[in-house]
Coordinates of C-alpha atoms in Angstrom, one line a residue:
Q83 CA 0.0 0.0 0.0
V84 CA 3.0 2.3 0.1
Q85 CA 3.2 4.6 -2.9
L86 CA 5.8 7.2 -4.0
V87 CA 4.8 9.6 -6.8
E88 CA 7.3 12.0 -8.3
S89 CA 6.2 15.2 -10.1
G90 CA 7.6 18.6 -11.2
G91 CA 9.9 17.6 -14.0
G92 CA 9.9 19.3 -17.3
L93 CA 12.0 21.2 -19.9
V94 CA 14.1 24.1 -18.7
Q95 CA 17.0 26.1 -20.2
A96 CA 20.5 26.0 -18.6
G97 CA 20.6 28.2 -15.5
G98 CA 16.9 27.7 -14.7
S99 CA 15.3 26.0 -11.8
L100 CA 12.8 23.2 -11.1
R101 CA 11.3 21.8 -7.9
L102 CA 10.6 18.1 -7.9
S103 CA 8.1 16.6 -5.5
C104 CA 7.9 13.1 -4.0
A105 CA 4.5 12.4 -2.5
V106 CA 4.4 9.5 -0.1
S107 CA 1.2 7.6 0.9
G108 CA 0.6 4.5 3.0
R109 CA 3.1 5.4 5.7
T110 CA 4.2 8.2 8.0
F111 CA 6.6 10.5 6.2
G112 CA 8.9 11.4 9.0
R113 CA 9.7 7.8 9.9
Y114 CA 11.8 7.1 6.8
R115 CA 14.8 8.5 5.1
T116 CA 14.1 9.5 1.5
G117 CA 16.5 9.6 -1.4
W118 CA 16.6 11.1 -4.9
F119 CA 18.3 9.3 -7.7
R120 CA 18.6 10.0 -11.4
Q121 CA 19.3 8.1 -14.6
A122 CA 20.5 9.7 -17.8
A123 CA 20.2 8.1 -21.2
G124 CA 22.8 5.4 -21.6
K125 CA 24.1 5.7 -18.0
E126 CA 23.6 3.9 -14.7
R127 CA 21.3 5.2 -12.1
E128 CA 23.1 7.4 -9.6
F129 CA 22.5 8.8 -6.2
V130 CA 21.6 12.5 -6.0
A131 CA 20.5 13.4 -2.5
V132 CA 19.1 12.0 0.7
I133 CA 17.3 13.4 3.8
D134 CA 17.1 11.4 7.0
R135 CA 13.8 10.4 8.6
N136 CA 13.9 13.4 11.0
G137 CA 14.9 15.9 8.4
G138 CA 17.9 17.0 10.4
R139 CA 20.6 15.7 8.0
S140 CA 21.0 15.6 4.3
S141 CA 23.8 14.8 1.8
Y142 CA 24.4 15.3 -1.9
V143 CA 26.5 14.0 -4.7
D144 CA 29.4 16.3 -5.4
S145 CA 28.1 17.4 -8.8
V146 CA 24.9 19.0 -7.3
K147 CA 26.3 20.5 -4.1
G148 CA 25.4 24.1 -3.8
R149 CA 22.7 23.8 -6.5
F150 CA 20.3 21.3 -5.2
S151 CA 18.5 21.2 -1.9
I152 CA 16.4 18.4 -0.4
T153 CA 13.6 19.2 2.1
R154 CA 10.5 17.7 3.5
D155 CA 7.0 18.8 4.4
N156 CA 5.6 16.5 7.1
A157 CA 2.1 18.0 6.8
K158 CA 1.9 17.1 3.1
N159 CA 4.0 13.9 3.5
T160 CA 6.1 15.1 0.7
V161 CA 9.9 15.4 0.0
Y162 CA 11.2 18.0 -2.4
L163 CA 14.3 18.4 -4.5
Q164 CA 14.9 22.1 -5.4
M165 CA 17.2 22.2 -8.4
N166 CA 18.8 25.6 -9.2
S167 CA 21.4 26.6 -11.8
L168 CA 20.5 23.6 -13.9
K169 CA 23.0 22.2 -16.4
P170 CA 22.5 20.1 -19.4
E171 CA 24.3 17.2 -17.6
D172 CA 21.4 17.2 -15.1
T173 CA 19.1 15.9 -17.8
A174 CA 17.8 12.5 -16.6
V175 CA 14.8 10.7 -15.2
Y176 CA 14.6 11.5 -11.5
Y177 CA 13.3 9.0 -9.0
C178 CA 12.6 9.1 -5.2
A179 CA 13.0 6.1 -3.0
Q180 CA 12.5 4.9 0.6
P181 CA 13.5 1.9 2.6
R182 CA 11.1 -0.7 3.9
Y183 CA 12.3 -0.5 7.5
F184 CA 13.6 2.0 10.0
D185 CA 17.1 0.6 10.3
G186 CA 19.8 2.9 9.0
F187 CA 21.3 0.2 6.8
A188 CA 18.0 -0.8 5.2
P189 CA 18.2 -0.8 1.4
W190 CA 16.1 1.3 -0.9
H191 CA 12.9 -0.6 -1.4
Y192 CA 10.0 1.6 -2.5
W193 CA 10.5 3.6 -5.7
G194 CA 8.4 6.1 -7.7
Q195 CA 7.7 6.0 -11.4
G196 CA 10.2 8.8 -12.2
T197 CA 9.8 12.3 -13.6
Q198 CA 11.8 13.5 -16.7
V199 CA 14.0 16.6 -16.3
T200 CA 15.5 18.0 -19.5
V201 CA 17.9 20.9 -19.5
S202 CA 18.6 22.6 -22.8
P203 CA 21.9 24.3 -23.5

């Protein structure tokens, strides 16, 4: 019954901004860490950002540090990825994910359907 749904993707020119949303249903938002991943055409899926279950800590892949920000809204049970100063190399399908259990080492289990982000030169 757990469902993650991404939205907010689209086409934007280099230097522009987008905010992606990950709406979570079927569970309490604040109990689980949430990650953002992306997969560009012809490339492996890579980690982008993560926020812990309390929202107190976050981390990012080096290529997006200073440009992307991950946040949460407990009232809406939604995690966001604010993407600024977008570059063509950010073009990818973006996915959010959560583990099944509370343990810190629990693997990513629930995934959304993905949302396309395209950044033109």
